[in-house]
Coordinates of C-alpha atoms in Angstrom, one line a residue:
X1 CA -1.6 -20.0 -14.0
X2 CA -3.9 -22.4 -16.7
X3 CA -3.1 -20.4 -20.4
X4 CA -6.9 -18.6 -19.6
X5 CA -6.8 -14.8 -20.8
X6 CA -8.3 -12.9 -18.1
X7 CA -9.7 -9.0 -19.0
X8 CA -11.6 -6.0 -17.5
X9 CA -12.9 -3.4 -19.8
X10 CA -14.1 0.2 -18.7
X11 CA -15.8 3.2 -20.1
X12 CA -15.4 6.5 -18.6
X13 CA -15.5 10.2 -19.6
X14 CA -12.3 11.7 -19.4
X15 CA -12.4 15.8 -19.6
X16 CA -9.1 15.7 -21.4
X17 CA -7.9 11.6 -22.5
X18 CA -5.3 12.3 -24.7
X19 CA -3.5 14.4 -21.6
X20 CA -4.6 12.0 -18.7
X21 CA -3.5 8.8 -20.8
X22 CA -0.2 11.1 -22.0
X23 CA 0.8 11.5 -18.6
X24 CA 0.0 8.0 -17.3
X25 CA 1.7 6.3 -20.2
X26 CA 4.8 8.9 -19.0
X27 CA 4.1 8.1 -15.7
X28 CA 4.3 4.1 -17.0
X29 CA 7.4 5.2 -18.7
X30 CA 9.2 4.8 -15.9
X31 CA 8.7 1.4 -14.0
X32 CA 9.8 0.3 -17.6
X33 CA 6.1 -0.1 -19.7
X34 CA 6.3 -0.5 -23.5
X35 CA 4.2 2.0 -25.1
X36 CA 2.8 2.4 -28.0
X37 CA 0.2 3.0 -31.1
X38 CA -2.1 1.5 -33.1
X39 CA -4.7 2.2 -35.6
X40 CA -5.5 5.9 -34.1
X41 CA -5.6 3.7 -30.2
X42 CA -2.4 3.5 -26.8
X43 CA -0.7 0.3 -26.0
X44 CA 0.6 0.3 -22.4
X45 CA 2.4 -3.5 -21.9
X46 CA 3.3 -4.0 -18.5
X47 CA 4.8 -7.3 -16.8
X48 CA 2.8 -9.7 -19.1
X49 CA -0.4 -7.5 -19.0
X50 CA -1.6 -5.2 -21.0
X51 CA -4.1 -1.8 -20.9
X52 CA -5.8 -0.4 -24.8
X53 CA -7.2 2.8 -24.5
X54 CA -9.7 3.8 -27.5
X55 CA -11.8 6.1 -28.6
X56 CA -15.5 5.3 -28.0
X57 CA -16.9 8.9 -29.4
X58 CA -16.5 11.5 -26.7
X59 CA -15.7 8.4 -23.9
X60 CA -12.6 6.6 -23.8
X61 CA -12.6 2.7 -23.5
X62 CA -10.0 0.6 -22.3
X63 CA -9.3 -2.9 -22.0
X64 CA -7.0 -5.1 -20.5
X65 CA -5.7 -8.5 -20.8
X66 CA -3.3 -10.6 -18.3
X67 CA -2.1 -13.9 -17.3
X68 CA -3.6 -14.2 -14.7
X69 CA -6.3 -12.5 -11.6
X70 CA -3.5 -11.2 -9.5
X71 CA -2.3 -9.8 -12.2
X72 CA -5.4 -8.3 -13.8
X73 CA -6.3 -6.9 -10.2
X74 CA -3.0 -4.8 -9.6
X75 CA -3.2 -3.6 -13.8
X76 CA -6.8 -2.4 -12.9
X77 CA -5.9 -1.1 -9.5
X78 CA -2.5 0.7 -11.7
X79 CA -4.7 2.4 -14.1
X80 CA -7.7 3.4 -12.0
X81 CA -5.4 5.3 -9.1
X82 CA -3.4 7.2 -12.3
X83 CA -6.4 7.9 -14.5
X84 CA -7.8 9.5 -11.2
X85 CA -4.3 11.2 -10.2
X86 CA -3.9 12.9 -13.6
X87 CA -7.6 13.4 -14.3
X88 CA -7.3 17.0 -12.1
X89 CA -10.6 18.0 -10.0
X90 CA -12.9 16.6 -12.5
X91 CA -13.3 12.6 -10.9
X92 CA -14.3 10.6 -13.9
X93 CA -16.2 7.3 -12.6
X94 CA -14.7 4.0 -12.9
X95 CA -16.3 0.7 -13.3
X96 CA -15.2 -2.4 -13.9
X97 CA -16.3 -5.5 -15.7
X98 CA -15.2 -8.2 -17.0
X99 CA -13.1 -11.9 -15.3
X100 CA -14.0 -11.4 -11.3
X101 CA -15.8 -8.4 -10.9
X102 CA -17.1 -9.9 -8.2
X103 CA -14.2 -10.5 -6.3
X104 CA -15.0 -9.4 -2.4
X105 CA -11.4 -9.0 -1.3
X106 CA -8.0 -8.3 -3.3
X107 CA -6.5 -11.6 -4.0
X108 CA -3.1 -10.6 -2.0
X109 CA -4.4 -10.2 0.9
X110 CA -4.2 -12.5 4.5
X111 CA -4.6 -12.8 7.3
X112 CA -2.2 -13.8 9.8
X113 CA -2.0 -15.1 13.3
X114 CA 0.2 -15.3 16.3
X115 CA 2.1 -18.6 17.6
X116 CA 4.8 -16.9 19.3
X117 CA 7.1 -14.6 19.6
X118 CA 11.2 -13.8 21.1
X119 CA 13.3 -11.0 21.6
X120 CA 16.5 -11.4 19.6
X121 CA 18.0 -8.4 20.7
X122 CA 17.1 -5.7 22.8
X123 CA 15.3 -3.5 20.1
X124 CA 14.3 -6.3 18.0
X125 CA 11.7 -8.3 18.5
X126 CA 10.1 -11.5 16.4
X127 CA 6.9 -12.5 15.9
X128 CA 6.1 -15.9 14.2
X129 CA 2.3 -15.8 12.2
X130 CA 0.3 -18.9 11.1
X131 CA -0.7 -17.6 7.8
X132 CA -3.4 -19.1 5.4
X133 CA -0.8 -19.3 2.4
X134 CA 2.8 -19.1 3.0
X135 CA 4.4 -19.9 -0.2
X136 CA 3.1 -16.8 -1.7
X137 CA 6.0 -14.8 0.6
X138 CA 8.8 -17.5 0.0
X139 CA 9.8 -15.9 -3.5
X140 CA 13.3 -13.0 -2.8
X141 CA 12.5 -11.0 -5.2
X142 CA 9.8 -9.4 -2.9
X143 CA 10.2 -9.4 0.6
X144 CA 8.0 -7.9 2.2
X145 CA 4.1 -6.9 2.8
X146 CA 2.0 -4.8 4.1
X147 CA 0.9 -5.5 7.7
X148 CA -2.6 -3.8 8.5
X149 CA -2.6 -2.9 12.3
X150 CA -5.9 -2.7 13.3
X151 CA -7.0 0.3 15.4
X152 CA -7.6 -0.4 19.7
X153 CA -10.3 -1.3 20.9
X154 CA -12.7 -2.2 17.8
X155 CA -15.2 -5.6 17.8
X156 CA -14.5 -5.6 14.4
X157 CA -11.5 -5.7 12.8
X158 CA -11.4 -3.4 9.5
X159 CA -10.2 -5.6 6.1
X160 CA -9.8 -4.4 2.3
X161 CA -12.7 -4.6 -0.1
X162 CA -12.5 -4.7 -3.8
X163 CA -14.4 -1.5 -5.0
X164 CA -15.5 -1.5 -8.2
X165 CA -12.9 1.0 -9.6
X166 CA -10.2 -1.7 -8.8
X167 CA -9.3 0.8 -5.6
X168 CA -9.5 -0.8 -2.4
X169 CA -12.0 0.4 -0.2
X170 CA -12.9 0.4 3.6
X171 CA -16.5 -0.1 4.9
X172 CA -15.8 2.6 7.7
X173 CA -13.1 4.6 5.8
X174 CA -12.4 6.0 9.5
X175 CA -11.8 3.1 11.1
X176 CA -9.3 1.5 8.6
X177 CA -6.2 -0.4 9.9
X178 CA -2.7 1.6 9.7
X179 CA -0.6 0.0 7.2
X180 CA 3.0 -0.6 7.8
X181 CA 5.7 -2.9 5.6
X182 CA 8.2 -4.9 7.0
X183 CA 10.0 -7.5 6.0
X184 CA 9.3 -11.8 6.1
X185 CA 11.8 -12.2 7.7
X186 CA 12.0 -16.4 6.7
X187 CA 9.5 -19.2 6.5
X188 CA 8.5 -22.9 7.2
X189 CA 6.4 -23.9 4.8
X190 CA 5.8 -27.0 6.4
X191 CA 3.4 -25.5 9.6
X192 CA 2.7 -22.0 7.5
X193 CA 4.3 -19.8 9.5
X194 CA 6.8 -16.9 8.9
X195 CA 8.5 -14.5 11.3
X196 CA 8.5 -11.0 11.3
X197 CA 11.1 -9.2 13.1
X198 CA 10.3 -5.6 14.6
X199 CA 12.5 -2.7 16.0
X200 CA 10.8 -1.6 18.6
X201 CA 11.3 2.4 19.4
X202 CA 10.7 4.7 22.2
X203 CA 8.7 6.3 20.3
X204 CA 6.5 3.8 18.8
X205 CA 4.8 4.2 16.2
X206 CA 1.7 2.1 15.2
X207 CA 4.1 -0.3 14.1
X208 CA 5.9 -0.9 16.9
X209 CA 3.6 -0.6 19.3
X210 CA 1.3 -3.8 18.0
X211 CA 5.0 -5.8 18.9
X212 CA 4.8 -4.2 22.0
X213 CA 1.5 -5.3 22.7
X214 CA 1.5 -8.9 20.9
X215 CA -0.2 -11.6 22.0
X216 CA -0.5 -15.4 21.1
X217 CA -3.4 -15.6 19.2
X218 CA -3.7 -12.1 17.9
X219 CA -5.5 -11.8 14.4
X220 CA -3.8 -8.8 12.0
X221 CA -4.5 -9.0 8.4
X222 CA -1.6 -8.4 5.3
X223 CA -1.7 -7.3 1.5
X224 CA 1.5 -9.0 -0.5
X225 CA 4.4 -9.7 -1.3
X226 CA 5.4 -6.7 -3.0
X227 CA 9.1 -4.5 -2.9
X228 CA 12.2 -5.7 -4.0
X229 CA 14.5 -7.9 -3.1
X230 CA 17.8 -10.3 -4.3
X231 CA 18.7 -10.5 -8.0
X232 CA 21.5 -12.4 -9.6
X233 CA 24.8 -10.7 -9.3
X234 CA 28.6 -12.2 -8.2
X235 CA 28.9 -9.4 -5.9
X236 CA 26.9 -7.8 -3.4
X237 CA 27.0 -5.1 -2.0
X238 CA 24.2 -4.2 1.5
X239 CA 24.1 -1.4 3.2
X240 CA 21.4 -0.7 6.0
X241 CA 20.4 0.3 9.3
X242 CA 18.1 -1.6 11.8
X243 CA 15.0 -1.6 10.1
X244 CA 16.7 -3.3 6.9
X245 CA 18.4 -6.0 9.6
X246 CA 15.8 -8.3 8.6
X247 CA 15.8 -8.0 4.4
X248 CA 19.5 -7.7 4.8
X249 CA 20.1 -10.6 6.7
X250 CA 17.2 -13.0 4.4
X251 CA 19.4 -12.5 1.5
X252 CA 22.1 -13.4 3.0
X253 CA 21.3 -16.4 3.4
X254 CA 20.2 -17.1 0.4
X255 CA 22.7 -15.6 -1.8
X256 CA 24.2 -17.4 -5.2
X257 CA 27.3 -19.7 -4.0
X258 CA 29.7 -18.3 -6.1
X259 CA 29.2 -14.8 -4.9
X260 CA 30.6 -12.8 -2.6
X261 CA 30.6 -9.1 -1.3
X262 CA 30.3 -7.2 2.4
X263 CA 27.5 -5.9 3.9
X264 CA 28.0 -2.6 6.2
X265 CA 25.2 -2.9 9.4
X266 CA 24.9 0.1 11.5
X267 CA 23.4 -0.4 14.6
X268 CA 22.4 1.9 17.6
X269 CA 25.0 -0.3 20.5
X270 CA 27.0 -3.3 20.6
X271 CA 24.1 -5.3 21.8
X272 CA 21.5 -4.4 18.9
X273 CA 24.0 -7.1 16.9
X274 CA 23.3 -10.0 15.4
X275 CA 24.6 -13.5 14.5
X276 CA 23.8 -13.7 10.9
X277 CA 24.1 -16.6 8.4
X278 CA 25.5 -16.6 5.3
X279 CA 26.6 -19.3 3.0
X280 CA 28.9 -16.8 0.6
X281 CA 32.9 -15.8 1.6
X282 CA 30.8 -12.0 2.4
X283 CA 32.5 -9.8 5.1
X284 CA 29.4 -9.0 7.9
X285 CA 30.7 -5.7 9.1
X286 CA 28.6 -3.7 12.1
X287 CA 28.9 -0.6 12.8
X288 CA 27.6 1.0 15.8
X289 CA 26.2 4.1 15.4
X290 CA 26.1 5.4 19.2
X291 CA 25.9 9.5 18.8
X292 CA 26.5 9.7 15.6
X293 CA 23.5 10.7 12.5
X294 CA 21.6 7.7 11.3
X295 CA 22.6 6.1 7.8
X296 CA 25.9 8.7 8.4
X297 CA 28.5 5.8 9.3
X298 CA 26.9 3.5 6.2
X299 CA 27.9 6.7 3.7
X300 CA 30.9 6.9 5.1
X301 CA 31.6 2.5 4.7
X302 CA 30.4 3.0 1.3
X303 CA 32.4 5.7 0.0
X304 CA 35.8 3.5 1.5
X305 CA 34.4 0.2 -0.2
X306 CA 36.5 -0.7 -3.0
X307 CA 33.6 -2.5 -5.6
X308 CA 35.8 -5.0 -8.2
X309 CA 36.6 -3.1 -11.4
X310 CA 36.9 -6.6 -13.7
X311 CA 33.6 -7.6 -15.8
X312 CA 32.6 -9.1 -12.1
X313 CA 27.9 -7.7 -12.3
X314 CA 27.1 -5.6 -8.9
X315 CA 24.3 -5.4 -6.8
X316 CA 24.0 -2.6 -4.1
X317 CA 21.0 -3.2 -2.3
X318 CA 20.5 -0.5 0.6
X319 CA 18.0 0.8 3.0
X320 CA 18.0 3.3 5.5
X321 CA 16.9 7.2 7.2
X322 CA 15.9 8.6 4.6
X323 CA 18.4 11.9 4.7
X324 CA 21.2 9.0 4.2
X325 CA 18.9 7.2 1.6
X326 CA 19.5 10.6 -0.9
X327 CA 23.0 10.1 -0.4
X328 CA 23.4 6.8 -1.0
X329 CA 21.5 6.9 -4.0
X330 CA 23.2 9.6 -5.4
X331 CA 26.3 7.7 -5.1
X332 CA 25.2 5.2 -6.5
X333 CA 23.8 6.7 -10.3
X334 CA 26.1 9.8 -10.3
X335 CA 29.5 8.8 -8.4
X336 CA 29.1 4.9 -9.4
X337 CA 27.0 5.0 -12.7
X338 CA 25.8 2.2 -11.6
X339 CA 21.9 1.0 -13.9
X340 CA 19.1 0.2 -12.2
X341 CA 19.4 -3.6 -12.8
X342 CA 22.2 -2.7 -10.0
X343 CA 21.4 -0.9 -7.6
X344 CA 18.0 -0.8 -4.7
X345 CA 18.6 2.2 -2.6
X346 CA 14.7 2.7 -0.8
X347 CA 13.8 4.9 2.5
X348 CA 12.9 2.9 5.5
X349 CA 12.0 5.8 7.8
X350 CA 12.9 9.6 8.1
X351 CA 14.0 11.0 11.4
X352 CA 11.4 12.9 13.2
X353 CA 8.3 10.5 11.8
X354 CA 6.2 7.3 13.6
X355 CA 6.8 4.5 11.7

């Protein structure tokens, strides 16, 4: 950051500005935003950014400040997307002015080129990509990226650009890529390369189909990094199926030296077990699913886990199929009474839906 304050402004015609701004602020409070009022204006603060909403006659004026362009980009996009969400049937026109108003590509976009591929297990394929800036993905609190998988047979790839509203747009919306979230498994800063592991499915969606057909030299786009990752704690509890193994494996490799805990990994059969490394005393338990319902073994293992009862700080990270996700989230919040900063439980897929 260069010390400069980056700004953006927009004047919007809203049919019911008070309701729209109230709903936007209510939603952003759920993401830990601070909301206040100053001289009749509504001020929203989050992640070093601020958005001020002011009445300008019959119009609504929005002023955003951010510490750098990337934060400004996300602040504009967040405000615009939620205004459109809460405005109802009347869609307002949003046009931002200010710093980097002429930016063509999202600041978190880059292209990757396939340099290598190998199978880690019968159903886990590791693909190595060369990228423009691998250092972007080195932060352990944002492990994921969105992979832009082109539709088959396109002569020219479709890449995202930033519209006047601050939202992502496409030159040919009917040909836009499929977007799938993946974990950066490992990074080599010296060669500017990164690895992504793909689960190979019999009923393949865009991600698995890409991994099946990949060849050296293929190019893909990515948006990222993002998503929750490793938090500081004394005792860790990890739980996940095949789709979560790349994220859990990367976190296990980077745990604090004085930490401990347990990891439960559910796989279809013994051939999917990997030799995972961790520098600390943490038990890694492989659960063989066979014909059991996906995630059911994870739920049972967590219910039987003995957690520290003293002053040790706890962090639970779990990712799995949607039904198991709901049960584990309930277990964490209602039974264990874990606070928001003590757990991250997400659904990576839903049974019956292609991923």
